[in-house]
C-alpha positions in Angstrom: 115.7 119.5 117.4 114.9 116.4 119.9 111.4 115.9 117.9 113.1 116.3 114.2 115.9 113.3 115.5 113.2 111.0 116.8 112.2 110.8 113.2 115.6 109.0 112.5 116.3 105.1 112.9 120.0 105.8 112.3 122.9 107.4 114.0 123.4 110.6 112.1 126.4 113.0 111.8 124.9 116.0 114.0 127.9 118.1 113.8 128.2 118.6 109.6 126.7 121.8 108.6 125.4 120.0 105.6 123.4 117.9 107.7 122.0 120.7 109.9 121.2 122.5 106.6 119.2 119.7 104.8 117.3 118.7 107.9 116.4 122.0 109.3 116.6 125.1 106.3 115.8 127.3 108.4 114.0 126.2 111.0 114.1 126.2 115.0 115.3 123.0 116.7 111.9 121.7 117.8 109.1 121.4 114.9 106.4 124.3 114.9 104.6 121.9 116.3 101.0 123.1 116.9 100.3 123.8 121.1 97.6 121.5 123.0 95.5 123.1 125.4 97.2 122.1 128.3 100.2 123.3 127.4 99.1 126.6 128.3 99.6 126.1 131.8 102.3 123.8 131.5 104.6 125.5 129.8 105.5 128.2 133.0 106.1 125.1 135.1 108.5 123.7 132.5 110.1 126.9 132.4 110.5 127.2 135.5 111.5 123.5 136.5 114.2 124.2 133.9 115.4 127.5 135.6 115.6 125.6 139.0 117.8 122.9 137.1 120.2 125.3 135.8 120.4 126.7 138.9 121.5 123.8 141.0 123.7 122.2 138.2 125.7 126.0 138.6 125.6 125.7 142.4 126.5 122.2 141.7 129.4 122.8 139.9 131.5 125.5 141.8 131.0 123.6 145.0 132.7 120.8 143.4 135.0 122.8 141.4 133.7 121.2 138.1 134.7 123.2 134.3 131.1 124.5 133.4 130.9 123.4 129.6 128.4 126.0 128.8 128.2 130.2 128.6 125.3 131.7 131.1 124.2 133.2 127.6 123.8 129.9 125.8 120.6 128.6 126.8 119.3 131.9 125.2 121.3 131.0 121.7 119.8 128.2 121.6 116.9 129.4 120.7 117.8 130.6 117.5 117.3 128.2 114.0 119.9 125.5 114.6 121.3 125.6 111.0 122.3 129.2 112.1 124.2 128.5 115.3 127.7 128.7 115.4 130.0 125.6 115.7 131.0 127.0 119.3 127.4 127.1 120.4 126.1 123.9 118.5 128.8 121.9 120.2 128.2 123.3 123.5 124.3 122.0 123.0 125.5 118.6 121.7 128.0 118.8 124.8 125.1 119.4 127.5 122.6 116.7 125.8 125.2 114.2 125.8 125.6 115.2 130.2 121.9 115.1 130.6 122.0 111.6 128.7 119.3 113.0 125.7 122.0 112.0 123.3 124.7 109.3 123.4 127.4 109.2 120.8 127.8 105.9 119.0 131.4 106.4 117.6 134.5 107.8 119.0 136.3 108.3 116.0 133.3 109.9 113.7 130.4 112.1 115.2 127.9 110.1 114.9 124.6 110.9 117.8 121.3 109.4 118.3 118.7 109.7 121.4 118.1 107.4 124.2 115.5 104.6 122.8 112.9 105.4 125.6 113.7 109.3 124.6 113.2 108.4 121.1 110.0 107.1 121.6 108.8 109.6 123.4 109.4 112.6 120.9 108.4 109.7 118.1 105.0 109.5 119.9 104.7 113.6 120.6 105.9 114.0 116.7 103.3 111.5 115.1 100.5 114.2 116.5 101.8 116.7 113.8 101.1 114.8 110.6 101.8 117.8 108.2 105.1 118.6 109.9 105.9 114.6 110.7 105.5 114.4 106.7 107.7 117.4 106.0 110.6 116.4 108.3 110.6 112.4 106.5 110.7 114.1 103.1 113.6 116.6 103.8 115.3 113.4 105.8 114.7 110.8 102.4 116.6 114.0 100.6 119.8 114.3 102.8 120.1 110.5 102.6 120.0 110.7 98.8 121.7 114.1 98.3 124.2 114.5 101.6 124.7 110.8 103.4 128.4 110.2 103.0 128.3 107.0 100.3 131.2 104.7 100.1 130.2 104.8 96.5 128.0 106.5 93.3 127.7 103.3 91.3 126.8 100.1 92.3 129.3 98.1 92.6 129.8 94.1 91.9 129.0 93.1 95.0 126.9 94.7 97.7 127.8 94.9 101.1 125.0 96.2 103.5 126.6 99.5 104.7 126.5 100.7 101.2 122.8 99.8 100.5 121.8 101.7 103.9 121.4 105.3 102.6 118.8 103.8 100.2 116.9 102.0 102.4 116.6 104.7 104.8 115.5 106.7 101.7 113.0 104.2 100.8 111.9 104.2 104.6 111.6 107.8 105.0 109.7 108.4 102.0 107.3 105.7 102.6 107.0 107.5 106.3 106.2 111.2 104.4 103.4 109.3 102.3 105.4 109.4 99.0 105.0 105.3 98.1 106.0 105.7 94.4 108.7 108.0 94.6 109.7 105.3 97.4 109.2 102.4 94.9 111.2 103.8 92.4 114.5 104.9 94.5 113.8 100.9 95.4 114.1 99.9 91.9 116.9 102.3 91.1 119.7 101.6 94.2 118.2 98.6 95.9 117.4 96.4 92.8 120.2 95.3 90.1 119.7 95.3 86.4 119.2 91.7 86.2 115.9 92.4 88.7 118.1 91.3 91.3 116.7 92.4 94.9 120.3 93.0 96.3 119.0 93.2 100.0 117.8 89.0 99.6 119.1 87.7 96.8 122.8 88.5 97.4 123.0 89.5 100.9 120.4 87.6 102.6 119.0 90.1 104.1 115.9 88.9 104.8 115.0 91.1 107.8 115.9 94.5 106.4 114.0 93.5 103.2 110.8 92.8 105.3 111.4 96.0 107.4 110.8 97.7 104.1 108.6 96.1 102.6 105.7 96.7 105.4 106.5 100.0 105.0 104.3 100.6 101.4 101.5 98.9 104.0 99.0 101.1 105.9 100.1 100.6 109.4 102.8 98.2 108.4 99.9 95.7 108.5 100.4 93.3 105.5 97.1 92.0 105.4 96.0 95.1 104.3 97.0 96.8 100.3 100.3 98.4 99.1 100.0 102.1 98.7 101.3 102.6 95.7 99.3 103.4 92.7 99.8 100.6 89.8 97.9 97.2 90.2 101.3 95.7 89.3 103.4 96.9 91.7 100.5 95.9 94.4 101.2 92.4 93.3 104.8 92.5 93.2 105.1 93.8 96.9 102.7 91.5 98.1 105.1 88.5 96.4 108.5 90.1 98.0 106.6 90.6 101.1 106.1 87.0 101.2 109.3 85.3 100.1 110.8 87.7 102.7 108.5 85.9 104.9 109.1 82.7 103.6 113.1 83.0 104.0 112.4 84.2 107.7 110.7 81.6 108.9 106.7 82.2 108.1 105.5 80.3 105.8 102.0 80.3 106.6 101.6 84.2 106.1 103.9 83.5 102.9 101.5 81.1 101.1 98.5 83.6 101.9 100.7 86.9 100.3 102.0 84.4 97.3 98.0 83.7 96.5 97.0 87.0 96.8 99.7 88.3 94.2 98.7 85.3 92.0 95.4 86.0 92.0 96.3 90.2 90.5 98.9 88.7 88.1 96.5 86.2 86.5 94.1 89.4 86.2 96.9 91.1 84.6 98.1 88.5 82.9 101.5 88.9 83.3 102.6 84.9 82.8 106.1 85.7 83.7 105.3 87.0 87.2 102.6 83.9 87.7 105.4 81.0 86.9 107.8 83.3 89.7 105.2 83.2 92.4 104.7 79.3 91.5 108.3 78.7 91.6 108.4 80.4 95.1 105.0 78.4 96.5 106.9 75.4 95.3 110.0 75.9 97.4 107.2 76.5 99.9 105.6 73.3 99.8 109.3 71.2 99.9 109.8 73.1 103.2 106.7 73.0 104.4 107.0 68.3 103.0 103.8 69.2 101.3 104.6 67.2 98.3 101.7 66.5 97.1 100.8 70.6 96.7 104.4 71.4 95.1 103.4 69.3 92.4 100.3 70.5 91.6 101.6 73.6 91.6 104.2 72.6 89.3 101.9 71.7 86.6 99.8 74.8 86.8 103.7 76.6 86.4 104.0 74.5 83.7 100.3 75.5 82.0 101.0 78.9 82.6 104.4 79.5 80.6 103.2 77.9 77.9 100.9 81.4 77.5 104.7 83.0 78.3 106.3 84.4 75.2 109.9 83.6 76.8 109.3 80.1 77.8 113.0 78.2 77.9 114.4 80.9 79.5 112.2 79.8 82.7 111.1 76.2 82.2 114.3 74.5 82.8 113.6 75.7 86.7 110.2 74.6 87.0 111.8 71.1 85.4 114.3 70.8 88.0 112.1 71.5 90.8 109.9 68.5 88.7 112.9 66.6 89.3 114.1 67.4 93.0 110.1 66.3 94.1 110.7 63.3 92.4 113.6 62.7 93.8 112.3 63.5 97.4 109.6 61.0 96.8 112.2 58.2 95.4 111.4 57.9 92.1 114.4 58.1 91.1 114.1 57.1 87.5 111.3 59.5 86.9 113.8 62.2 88.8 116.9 61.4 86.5 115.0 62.1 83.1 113.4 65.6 84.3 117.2 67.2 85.6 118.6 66.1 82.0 114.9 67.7 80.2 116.3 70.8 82.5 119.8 70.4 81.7 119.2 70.7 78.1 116.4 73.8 78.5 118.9 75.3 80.3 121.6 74.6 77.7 119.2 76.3 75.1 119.2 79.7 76.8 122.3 79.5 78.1 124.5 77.2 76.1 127.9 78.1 78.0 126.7 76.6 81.4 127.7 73.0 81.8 125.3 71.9 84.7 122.5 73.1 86.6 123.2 76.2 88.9 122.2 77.9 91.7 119.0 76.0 94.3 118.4 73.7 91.0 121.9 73.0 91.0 122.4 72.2 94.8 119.1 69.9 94.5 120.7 68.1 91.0 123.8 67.7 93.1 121.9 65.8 96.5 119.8 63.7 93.8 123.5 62.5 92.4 125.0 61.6 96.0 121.9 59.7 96.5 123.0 57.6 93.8 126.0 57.7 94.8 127.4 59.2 91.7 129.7 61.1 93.7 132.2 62.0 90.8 129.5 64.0 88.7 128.3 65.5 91.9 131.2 67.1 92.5 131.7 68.3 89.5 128.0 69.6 89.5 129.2 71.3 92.4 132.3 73.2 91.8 131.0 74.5 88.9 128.1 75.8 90.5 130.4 77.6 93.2 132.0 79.4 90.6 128.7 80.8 89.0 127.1 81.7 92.4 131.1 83.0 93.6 130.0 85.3 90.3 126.6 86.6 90.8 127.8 86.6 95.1 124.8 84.4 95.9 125.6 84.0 99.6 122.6 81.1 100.1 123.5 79.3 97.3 127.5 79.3 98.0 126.4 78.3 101.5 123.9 75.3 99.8 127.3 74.4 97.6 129.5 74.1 100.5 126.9 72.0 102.5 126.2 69.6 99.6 130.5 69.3 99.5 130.2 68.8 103.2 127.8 65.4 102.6 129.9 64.5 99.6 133.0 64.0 101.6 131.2 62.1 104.7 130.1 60.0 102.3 133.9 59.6 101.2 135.0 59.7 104.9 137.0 62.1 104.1 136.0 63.8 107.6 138.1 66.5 107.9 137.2 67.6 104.8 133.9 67.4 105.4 134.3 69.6 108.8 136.2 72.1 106.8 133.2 72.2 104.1 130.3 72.1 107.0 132.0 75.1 109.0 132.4 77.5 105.9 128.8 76.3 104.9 127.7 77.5 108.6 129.8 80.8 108.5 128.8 81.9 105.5 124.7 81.6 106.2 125.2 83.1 109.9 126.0 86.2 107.9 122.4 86.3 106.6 118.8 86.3 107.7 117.9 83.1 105.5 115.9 80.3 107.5 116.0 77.4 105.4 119.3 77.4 104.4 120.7 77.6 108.0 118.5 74.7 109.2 119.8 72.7 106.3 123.1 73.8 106.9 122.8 73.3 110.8 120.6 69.3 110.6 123.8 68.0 107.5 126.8 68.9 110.3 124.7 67.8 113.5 124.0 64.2 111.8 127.5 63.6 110.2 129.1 64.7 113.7 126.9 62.2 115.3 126.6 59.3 112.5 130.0 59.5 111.7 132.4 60.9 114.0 130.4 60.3 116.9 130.5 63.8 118.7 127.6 64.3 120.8 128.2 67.6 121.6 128.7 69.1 118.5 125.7 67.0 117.1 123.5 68.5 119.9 124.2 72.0 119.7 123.6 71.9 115.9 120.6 69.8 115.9 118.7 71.4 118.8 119.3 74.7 117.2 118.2 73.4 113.6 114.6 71.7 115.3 113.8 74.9 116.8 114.3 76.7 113.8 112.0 74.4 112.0 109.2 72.9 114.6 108.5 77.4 115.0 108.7 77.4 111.1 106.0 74.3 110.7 108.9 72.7 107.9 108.2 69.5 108.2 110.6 68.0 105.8 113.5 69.6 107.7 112.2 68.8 111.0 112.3 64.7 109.3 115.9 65.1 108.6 116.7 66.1 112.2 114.9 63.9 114.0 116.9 60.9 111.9 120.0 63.1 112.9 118.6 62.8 117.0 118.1 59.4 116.7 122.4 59.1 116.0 123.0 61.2 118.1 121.0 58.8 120.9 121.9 55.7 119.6 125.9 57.2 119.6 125.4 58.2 123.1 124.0 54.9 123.8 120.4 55.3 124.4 118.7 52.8 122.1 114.9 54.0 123.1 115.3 57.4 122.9 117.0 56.5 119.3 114.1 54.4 118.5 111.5 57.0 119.2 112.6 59.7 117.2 113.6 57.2 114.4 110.4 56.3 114.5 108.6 59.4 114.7 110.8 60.7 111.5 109.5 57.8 109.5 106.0 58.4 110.4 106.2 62.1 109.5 108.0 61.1 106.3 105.3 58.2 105.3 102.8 60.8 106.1 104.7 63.1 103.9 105.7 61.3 100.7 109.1 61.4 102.0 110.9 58.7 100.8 114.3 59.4 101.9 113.1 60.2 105.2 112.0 56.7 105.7 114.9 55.0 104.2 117.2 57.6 106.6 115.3 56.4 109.6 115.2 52.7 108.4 118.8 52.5 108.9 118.8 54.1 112.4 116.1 51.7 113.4 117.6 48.6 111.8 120.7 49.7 114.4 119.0 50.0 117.1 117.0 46.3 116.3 119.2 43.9 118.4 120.3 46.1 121.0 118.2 45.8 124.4 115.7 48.3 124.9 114.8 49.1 128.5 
């Protein structure tokens, strides 16, 4: 039974007779698992140890007057199939493993066991040696989390929450585990993937991690440098792309960029336009991160030449537009930046001619262009409308993204408790997700208004610390400008005009090396503070 568990990553109700029924049919508690040679003479020893166990654990017992739990009979009904035992007996196992420390139970209220890690491991290992009998015990495992699990619901509902997506994913898992890749990729598609193509895992929860986790599984080895084992070219591709936005989104962008190419490269084979210009779109967020300006928009024209070979052009250029747009802004040409958001704006109005503004990432980045013109009236109104669409589609990134842009609206109002209560909900909502960028971004807007503005050190220290490390181990540059200006207030607030002066000036060097217009003028103004005061 030990070896069978091992093969679970869960906690899983060991007392339901449905549950002993779908894992085991039949079977004894350990796997036939096929006898080494030196377990010939091992296994009298073992027996014996055991007997000299039992033995002392009795003697143990009465001389401290402790209830025995188990019958003198049971160790000998335990060797029967374990979907056979009786509840008395079954519990009375359960009872002993959980005394020896084999098992611990997770939940007071619900049965719910799983081994010790290091005992885990150990039966993992010992159970890896049986392929055939490793490969049966995922399968029958995939099939009780599709066919038994307990599900909070059939359907999928409006919006996800993670415990209800688990069954699925350990489905997904287990079935990658027993070799079956498509069958794997298509309870993916069913449970884990919306009808609008909608990974529910990242795109609504943020998930980020548990999307990875699965995604290596379709690898040999979980190595990703290596092929997907499924069978269409297509798929191949497509897994090679989620592998690397998961990637992206966590903080890897260098092993991203190399997955996003190789899924290019098959999809241009293919020809499947559609998938080329989402690839693009994802290199290009890439390349903002990453204050490689020059690459997103290069790779923004080859988007561009690609749709037009796209039979359902509008209904994805008005993105590739806006990201045209947000680079321009980035690298101040603002003029050039105004007329590509309305060229999107009125793509977008085309396809979806309800919509009043920009939505969603394009929508956040439409919204930052307008508070750098201080247009701050239309920004917010850019804004809340964007809330309620991603409110709709339960976009937790993007409702973060809104919240943050509200958050440097109002400091630009100094309206600063407003602006706190905007920053905070901005920060709680992306803590509840795996999602890199967004928590940096999040994380380097509150650290500089608490230090520009209201002149909290502490507050801007903890934020902005946290946010550099995040992006000097991610290599994004253009985030790790946009801190450093923050530092710099935070020194020059705390009264230390060099240290302000050094990182002001290493922000605008990284942002002259970058294209980064609005890192220079950000550092510019720290710099012209600090001009004037005596530097030791």
């Amino acid at each position: 039974m030990l070896t069978v568990l091992s093969a679970f990553r869960l906690p899983v109700l060991l007392e339901k007779h449905n549950f002993r029924q779908a894992i085991f049919q039949g079977e004894t508690g350990a796997p036939k698992l096929p006898s080494r040679i030196r377990s010939v003479w091992l296994k009298p020893l073992i027996e014996l140890f055991d007997k000299l166990r039992d033995r002392i654990l009795r003697l143990y017992d009465r001389i401290f007057k402790r209830e025995l739990s188990e019958s003198p009979r049971l160790d000998h009904k335990l060797q029967a199939p374990v979907d056979t035992l009786n509840h008395k007996v079954f519990k009375a196992m359960i009872t002993r493993l959980i005394k020896t420390r084999v098992l611990r139970k997770d939940s007071q209220t619900v049965a719910y066991y799983s081994l010790q890690p290091l005992i885990r491991a150990h039966y993992l290992e010992e159970f890896k040696k049986s392929p055939d009998c490793f490969r049966q015990t995922h399968q029958r495992i995939a099939d009780y989390y599709l066919n038994y699990y307990p599900k909070i619901t059939e359907s999928i509902p409006e919006q996800q929450r993670i415990e209800n997506l688990l069954p699925f994913v350990e489905a997904v898992h287990h079935l990658c585990r027993a070799g079956e890749f498509d069958k794997a990729w298509h309870i993916f598609g069913e449970r884990l993937i919306s009808k609008g193509s909608t990974d529910l895992l990242s795109n609504e929860l943020g998930a980020w991690d548990i999307d990875l986790d699965l995604y290596l599984d379709f690898f040999p080895n979980r190595d990703f440098t290596q092929e997907p084992q499924v069978t269409r070219i297509k798929l191949k591709a497509v897994i090679l792309h989620d592998t690397g936005l998961a990637l992206h989104y966590l903080g890897s962008p260098n092993n991203s960029k190399l997955l996003y190419k190789r899924a290019m490269s098959t999809m241009i084979e293919l020809e499947e336009w559609i998938e080329v210009n989402t690839i693009l779109m994802n290199l290009i967020t890439l390349y903002i991160d990453c204050g490689a300006l020059k690459s997103a928009t290069t790779s923004i024209q080859q988007a561009l030449s690609y749709l037009v070979r796209s039979s359902n052009q509008a209904k994805y250029q008005w993105k590739k537009m806006a990201y045209n747009a947000w680079v321009d802004c980035l690298k101040g040409d603002m003029e050039a930046a105004g007329e590509s958001f309305q060229i999107a704006e009125d793509l977008l109005h085309q396809v979806e001619p309800d919509v009043l503004f920009l939505y969603s990432n394009p929508g956040v980045c439409y919204a930052d262009y307008l508070i750098r013109l201080k247009e701050l009236d239309k920004a917010r109104q850019v804004i809340e409308e964007n809330i309620k669409i991603c409110r709709q589609n339960y976009w937790l990134s993007d409702i973060s993204s809104c919240y943050r842009c509200l958050g440097d609206l109002c400091a630009e109002e100094q309206q600063n408790e407003a602006a706190k209560q905007h920053y905070q909900e901005a920060l709680t909502i992306i803590r509840n997700t795996a999602d890199r960028p967004y928590l940096i971004q999040a994380l380097s807007a509150r650290g500089r208004w608490a230090a520009k503005y209201m002149q909290d050190v502490e507050t801007a220290q903890t934020d902005l610390n946290e946010a550099l490390n995040y992006a000097l181990s991610a290599g994004f540059r253009l985030y790790e400008a946009d801190i450093r200006v923050g530092l710099a207030w935070m020194h020059y607030t705390r009264g230390d005009a060099n240290r302000a002066k050094e990182e002001a000036e290493r922000a605008r060097l990284m942002s002259e090396e970058m294209g980064y217009h609005w890192g220079q003028v950000d550092a510019m103004e720290v710099l012209d503070k600090v001009v004037g005061v005596n530097l030791r």
